[in-house]
XYZ file of C-alpha atoms in Angstrom:
436
model
C -10.947 14.243 15.341
C -12.055 11.151 13.606
C -13.507 11.559 10.388
C -17.015 9.766 9.667
C -16.750 9.618 5.876
C -14.388 8.210 3.162
C -13.505 10.159 0.372
C -13.843 9.132 -3.199
C -11.583 11.151 -5.417
C -13.081 10.073 -8.937
C -15.472 12.520 -9.121
C -13.236 15.403 -8.679
C -10.776 14.268 -11.250
C -10.761 16.182 -14.828
C -11.281 12.767 -16.627
C -12.672 9.595 -15.430
C -10.280 6.379 -14.636
C -10.350 3.646 -17.284
C -12.373 0.773 -16.364
C -11.361 -2.987 -15.328
C -11.873 -5.110 -18.373
C -12.988 -8.980 -18.719
C -9.484 -10.767 -20.038
C -11.844 -12.780 -22.446
C -14.065 -10.098 -24.016
C -12.309 -6.829 -23.436
C -15.365 -5.373 -22.449
C -15.643 -3.531 -18.904
C -16.680 -5.857 -16.425
C -19.754 -5.934 -14.307
C -20.941 -6.414 -10.673
C -21.670 -10.154 -11.535
C -18.084 -10.562 -12.643
C -16.691 -9.665 -9.034
C -19.285 -11.056 -7.119
C -17.668 -14.368 -6.767
C -14.638 -12.340 -5.139
C -16.259 -9.396 -3.300
C -19.208 -8.487 -1.328
C -21.845 -6.407 -3.120
C -21.185 -3.357 -0.875
C -17.550 -3.320 -1.729
C -18.147 -3.720 -5.522
C -20.651 -0.609 -5.368
C -17.758 1.429 -3.440
C -15.241 0.112 -6.269
C -17.532 1.576 -8.944
C -18.945 4.451 -6.864
C -19.167 8.102 -8.545
C -20.155 9.509 -4.857
C -17.827 11.766 -3.076
C -18.271 10.624 0.202
C -19.247 7.347 1.723
C -20.309 7.125 5.097
C -18.371 4.800 7.518
C -20.673 2.371 9.077
C -21.051 2.606 12.742
C -19.647 -0.846 13.330
C -16.616 -0.076 11.652
C -16.384 3.262 13.628
C -16.416 1.505 16.874
C -13.305 -0.636 16.034
C -11.262 2.303 14.425
C -11.672 4.042 17.888
C -9.074 1.375 19.247
C -6.355 3.639 17.341
C -8.134 6.378 15.421
C -7.590 9.262 15.259
C -3.727 8.437 14.753
C -0.929 11.120 15.962
C 0.194 13.934 13.709
C 3.668 14.775 14.925
C 6.452 17.425 14.023
C 9.401 16.010 13.526
C 11.794 18.451 15.880
C 14.588 16.515 16.538
C 14.992 15.054 13.217
C 14.886 18.759 11.996
C 17.355 19.959 14.358
C 19.624 17.051 13.149
C 19.401 17.775 10.004
C 20.155 21.497 10.326
C 17.228 22.374 8.059
C 15.030 25.548 7.885
C 12.147 23.183 6.594
C 9.195 21.662 9.034
C 8.659 18.220 8.874
C 5.373 16.521 10.065
C 4.517 13.005 9.830
C 1.229 11.114 10.135
C 2.176 8.082 12.569
C -0.026 4.995 11.520
C 2.057 2.577 13.415
C -0.250 2.930 16.509
C -2.727 0.439 14.935
C -3.082 -3.089 16.585
C -1.493 -4.394 13.449
C 0.890 -1.750 13.592
C 0.378 -0.087 10.258
C -2.240 1.798 8.107
C -3.608 -1.618 6.749
C -6.594 -2.088 9.425
C -8.057 1.125 7.941
C -9.609 -1.146 5.064
C -9.070 -4.529 6.771
C -11.744 -3.762 9.163
C -14.445 -2.639 6.638
C -13.612 -5.358 4.230
C -14.219 -7.989 7.101
C -17.282 -6.217 8.216
C -18.807 -6.093 4.959
C -18.043 -9.678 4.108
C -19.488 -10.759 7.452
C -22.597 -8.796 6.781
C -23.238 -10.788 3.732
C -22.782 -14.099 5.367
C -19.306 -15.081 4.056
C -17.269 -17.601 6.260
C -13.856 -17.454 5.076
C -11.518 -14.570 3.565
C -8.395 -15.275 1.547
C -5.638 -12.926 0.855
C -1.912 -12.417 0.101
C 0.731 -10.267 2.043
C 4.249 -9.163 1.037
C 5.930 -7.766 4.376
C 2.777 -8.988 6.363
C 1.418 -5.754 7.542
C -1.427 -6.616 5.391
C -1.964 -9.916 6.611
C -1.787 -9.090 10.031
C -4.297 -6.327 9.564
C -6.827 -8.614 8.028
C -6.247 -11.504 10.647
C -7.042 -8.883 13.236
C -10.175 -7.702 11.416
C -11.493 -11.220 10.876
C -11.051 -11.913 14.471
C -13.337 -8.832 15.091
C -16.237 -10.189 12.923
C -16.028 -13.834 13.606
C -14.529 -14.769 9.996
C -11.701 -17.573 9.043
C -8.584 -16.056 7.317
C -5.974 -17.684 5.166
C -3.111 -15.973 4.006
C -0.497 -16.573 1.365
C 2.745 -14.847 2.293
C 5.395 -14.001 -0.281
C 8.096 -16.666 0.589
C 10.846 -14.044 0.663
C 9.035 -12.292 3.630
C 7.622 -15.632 4.999
C 11.214 -16.345 5.724
C 12.631 -13.161 6.680
C 9.885 -12.015 8.899
C 8.790 -14.969 11.182
C 7.153 -13.127 13.999
C 4.834 -11.443 11.488
C 3.296 -14.660 10.575
C 3.408 -15.512 14.037
C 1.219 -12.588 14.889
C -1.174 -13.622 12.147
C -1.513 -16.923 13.874
C -2.141 -15.083 17.032
C -5.094 -13.457 15.750
C -6.174 -16.902 14.140
C -5.387 -17.112 10.449
C -3.687 -19.629 8.887
C -0.436 -18.769 6.735
C 1.074 -20.269 3.818
C 4.187 -19.617 2.411
C 3.694 -18.821 -1.515
C 4.082 -20.154 -3.868
C 2.549 -23.065 -2.084
C 2.006 -26.616 -3.620
C -1.764 -26.420 -2.279
C -3.114 -24.482 -5.135
C -2.411 -24.820 -8.952
C -1.100 -21.216 -9.099
C 1.349 -22.334 -6.479
C 2.434 -25.770 -7.657
C 3.010 -24.381 -11.183
C 5.129 -21.717 -9.939
C 7.101 -24.132 -7.591
C 7.345 -26.416 -10.968
C 8.973 -23.597 -12.775
C 11.420 -22.271 -9.948
C 11.486 -24.818 -6.722
C 13.578 -21.794 -5.097
C 11.097 -19.057 -5.905
C 11.202 -16.205 -3.532
C 7.980 -15.288 -4.521
C 6.034 -12.243 -5.385
C 2.778 -10.476 -4.585
C 1.191 -11.747 -7.952
C 1.773 -15.167 -7.194
C 0.363 -14.788 -3.794
C -2.843 -13.095 -5.285
C -3.255 -15.878 -7.808
C -3.198 -18.580 -4.853
C -5.856 -16.512 -2.785
C -8.052 -15.716 -5.666
C -7.644 -19.285 -6.757
C -9.016 -20.671 -3.392
C -11.612 -17.785 -2.837
C -13.082 -18.383 -6.463
C -13.396 -22.363 -5.845
C -14.857 -21.930 -2.279
C -18.766 -21.020 -2.207
C -18.558 -19.239 1.231
C -15.150 -17.572 0.776
C -14.529 -14.352 -0.464
C -10.985 -12.502 -1.284
C -9.671 -9.345 0.386
C -6.976 -7.043 -1.260
C -4.885 -4.708 0.733
C -4.115 -2.125 -1.927
C -4.603 -1.628 -5.423
C -8.546 -1.222 -5.561
C -10.494 1.733 -5.623
C -12.118 1.211 -2.503
C -9.203 0.144 -0.820
C -7.786 3.625 -1.475
C -10.793 5.210 -0.573
C -10.817 3.861 3.012
C -7.309 4.800 3.709
C -8.334 8.446 3.135
C -9.111 8.503 6.816
C -5.303 9.251 7.195
C -5.398 12.281 4.830
C -8.525 13.773 6.240
C -7.616 13.419 9.870
C -3.993 15.205 9.063
C -6.196 18.000 7.200
C -7.770 18.623 10.451
C -4.681 18.492 12.730
C -1.932 20.379 10.722
C -1.305 23.806 11.949
C -0.006 24.976 8.219
C -0.640 23.523 4.996
C 2.133 21.378 3.406
C 4.129 22.691 0.335
C 5.107 18.814 -0.345
C 3.469 15.759 0.367
C 5.807 12.634 0.424
C 4.587 8.834 0.540
C 5.998 5.642 -0.301
C 4.280 3.335 -3.010
C 3.977 -0.342 -3.857
C 0.348 -0.925 -4.453
C -0.629 2.802 -3.484
C -2.877 2.887 -0.949
C -0.721 4.587 1.757
C 0.402 7.342 -0.452
C -3.211 7.687 -1.976
C -4.806 7.605 1.545
C -2.968 10.476 2.786
C -2.515 12.407 -0.619
C -6.114 12.121 -1.974
C -7.743 14.449 0.392
C -5.085 17.244 0.164
C -5.200 16.902 -3.694
C -9.070 17.407 -3.639
C -8.324 20.581 -2.009
C -5.653 21.513 -4.612
C -8.233 20.650 -7.600
C -10.420 22.759 -6.054
C -7.610 25.991 -5.938
C -7.533 25.828 -2.505
C -3.729 25.048 -1.844
C -0.733 24.643 -4.260
C 0.804 21.405 -2.467
C 3.119 19.050 -4.584
C 2.633 15.502 -4.288
C 5.461 13.047 -4.435
C 5.399 9.388 -4.730
C 8.890 7.069 -3.734
C 9.264 3.585 -4.992
C 12.132 1.035 -4.630
C 14.825 1.091 -7.179
C 14.198 -2.718 -7.581
C 10.664 -2.509 -8.302
C 10.062 0.816 -10.242
C 6.633 0.470 -11.806
C 6.056 4.333 -12.006
C 9.274 5.484 -13.238
C 10.283 2.423 -15.705
C 6.901 0.572 -16.006
C 4.543 1.162 -18.849
C 1.024 2.194 -18.573
C -1.192 -0.462 -20.157
C -3.942 -3.161 -19.247
C -2.042 -6.030 -17.392
C -2.957 -8.880 -14.629
C -3.053 -7.713 -11.169
C -1.765 -11.352 -10.487
C 0.815 -13.721 -12.075
C -1.227 -16.455 -13.388
C -3.922 -14.051 -14.791
C -6.819 -14.935 -12.915
C -7.679 -11.084 -12.147
C -9.484 -8.551 -14.303
C -7.443 -6.688 -16.550
C -6.421 -3.343 -14.910
C -4.838 -0.264 -16.566
C -1.973 0.538 -14.444
C 1.668 1.349 -14.494
C 3.129 -2.289 -14.869
C 6.508 -4.245 -14.922
C 4.606 -7.011 -16.288
C 2.705 -9.420 -14.271
C 5.344 -11.926 -14.827
C 8.204 -9.804 -13.205
C 9.445 -11.053 -9.781
C 11.100 -8.589 -7.936
C 14.675 -8.889 -6.293
C 14.118 -10.160 -2.310
C 14.263 -6.512 -1.057
C 13.467 -6.082 2.689
C 10.181 -3.990 1.990
C 8.090 -6.751 1.068
C 5.100 -4.497 0.831
C 6.502 -2.412 -2.122
C 7.633 -5.712 -4.153
C 4.656 -5.465 -6.406
C 4.717 -5.262 -10.378
C 1.941 -3.084 -10.975
C 0.492 0.142 -9.221
C -2.982 0.776 -8.436
C -4.961 1.703 -11.358
C -6.613 5.072 -10.096
C -3.149 6.172 -8.549
C -1.542 5.466 -12.220
C -4.467 7.284 -13.668
C -4.013 10.310 -11.557
C 0.027 10.143 -12.102
C -1.002 10.172 -16.141
C -2.845 13.396 -15.276
C 0.261 14.706 -14.245
C -0.984 15.351 -10.658
C 2.099 13.887 -8.723
C 5.892 13.044 -8.903
C 7.646 9.904 -8.649
C 10.938 9.183 -7.748
C 13.133 5.843 -6.699
C 15.210 5.202 -3.584
C 17.485 2.098 -3.168
C 17.518 -0.075 -0.097
C 20.647 0.948 1.732
C 19.770 4.863 1.482
C 16.287 3.886 2.736
C 17.605 1.913 5.777
C 20.091 4.863 6.666
C 17.267 6.954 6.743
C 15.289 4.806 8.692
C 18.214 4.561 11.522
C 18.508 8.372 11.267
C 14.811 8.886 11.914
C 14.896 6.320 14.784
C 18.030 7.967 16.318
C 16.291 11.317 16.508
C 12.358 10.846 16.602
C 12.550 7.099 18.547
C 10.329 5.258 16.162
C 11.812 2.424 14.204
C 9.856 2.555 10.902
C 8.889 -0.513 8.690
C 11.029 -0.923 5.620
C 8.352 0.437 3.704
C 7.911 3.966 4.754
C 11.901 4.490 5.297
C 11.601 5.197 1.232
C 9.287 8.261 1.981
C 11.909 9.439 4.707
C 14.879 8.920 2.327
C 12.993 11.369 0.211
C 12.019 13.715 2.841
C 15.457 13.956 4.375
C 16.982 14.497 0.969
C 14.265 17.381 0.186
C 15.132 18.709 3.836
C 18.759 18.857 3.058
C 17.773 20.666 -0.252
C 16.040 23.159 2.039
C 19.389 23.646 4.159
C 21.430 24.485 1.153
C 18.499 26.765 -0.366
C 17.424 28.252 2.969
C 13.915 27.544 1.966
C 11.267 27.170 4.715
C 9.281 24.291 3.087
C 6.530 22.357 5.203
C 6.583 18.849 4.447
C 4.323 15.997 5.228
C 5.004 12.395 5.039
C 3.329 9.215 5.901
C 4.998 6.962 8.465
C 2.433 4.101 7.589
C 4.078 1.151 10.030
C 6.717 0.601 12.668
C 9.325 -1.913 12.077
C 9.513 -3.936 15.561
C 9.096 -7.331 13.227
C 11.861 -6.019 10.823
C 14.712 -5.804 13.344
C 16.311 -9.002 11.425
C 16.491 -6.841 8.203
C 17.995 -3.841 10.555
C 20.562 -6.005 11.705
C 21.691 -7.075 8.314
C 22.055 -3.485 7.338
C 23.878 -2.534 10.571
C 26.320 -5.785 9.786
C 26.698 -4.393 5.884
C 25.280 -7.408 4.485
C 22.518 -5.472 2.763
C 22.640 -4.988 -0.994
C 21.429 -2.599 -3.537
C 19.488 -4.484 -6.441
C 20.501 -3.351 -9.784
C 17.731 -3.894 -11.967
C 18.674 -4.615 -15.565
C 16.216 -3.196 -18.342
C 16.116 -6.292 -20.061
C 14.265 -8.045 -16.988
C 11.669 -5.466 -17.267
C 11.299 -5.609 -21.199
C 11.039 -9.577 -20.791
C 8.257 -9.267 -18.500
C 6.618 -6.634 -20.964
C 6.560 -9.126 -23.574
C 3.918 -11.204 -21.622
C 1.584 -8.293 -21.248
C -1.997 -9.483 -22.886
C -2.020 -8.450 -26.141
């Protein structure tokens, strides 16, 4: 059954999260500071202390195209691994865009259209968010401009084709059409780009265009809240409570969307579930970053957000999990991590693709590179259960399919993918540029 409310975890936390700050005054930002970028309905959700926010009927009508999404037990994977663990996955790849991203793209487009906005701008890493926003804008008659990280723009041509089919205009980022992009190209004409750069470009255009606003696919509170439809459905669908919930993290929306409803029940003393976030070894903001106030973008156009960060100037290596190539982590999720409410681990690129192939050959679904991180950890945990004999129940989020990522799978099968070793000096250099 599809849920009719989004869940806001903030009222249930033992301590409130630190507020975003104005970079000039270092004071908490107010609604007026965000009004040039977001509609007031979303600004209200961003700072809401209400536990539940009703989902508008117009949004529910679009959700019904693919929600509720299936919860599937991975019987064939369990058998292939010879594990006593019971593995379940919540499959979000059945959405029109092929990922979990429309769960927030649709309400963001709806609220902007309701406020009379003409154009939405955004960034996209792997292209899943760009595809989702392009689809959502088509539902509500909005124009859409997308800055796609150059590495993914080159690696995933059919993702940008899908955005154009939905009616969006797609730019490779960094691009010469914005000040932030021109500066990045002047510094490095061959830049692979980053989500931070692409955010700068999208924010710059939105802020300079009166009837335009900006939309973000992860990181902010309202985005994480919209994704809780995943966890709420999973709670209703599961025949047994999980001992362990595993999800990949880049900005954090997928993991938070699955985990937060279960974490609510754990905070209430109803369950004892353990939560584990999995990030790429090439972009390890939880495990090797610092918890500090930083810009959400490379050019420093956003408010200061307290988050786990590798530094806003950090440019990740061009791994194929483009959706996880972000220098920071969602502030709310970072706060929950600081409270000790979940674990974080890293996985390297090649072992993740191996997990994706193993999953495809047993369960039949080719996963996007992003959720292969969660699958690699799920398989590792299941094999630990094989050694110990523990009949652990594991739940993971398969947040999207990999049908547009076959070039990456081809490269892996040909032995051409490399595991990037991230030198500590690169992190330390980027951290020297944190706002003082």
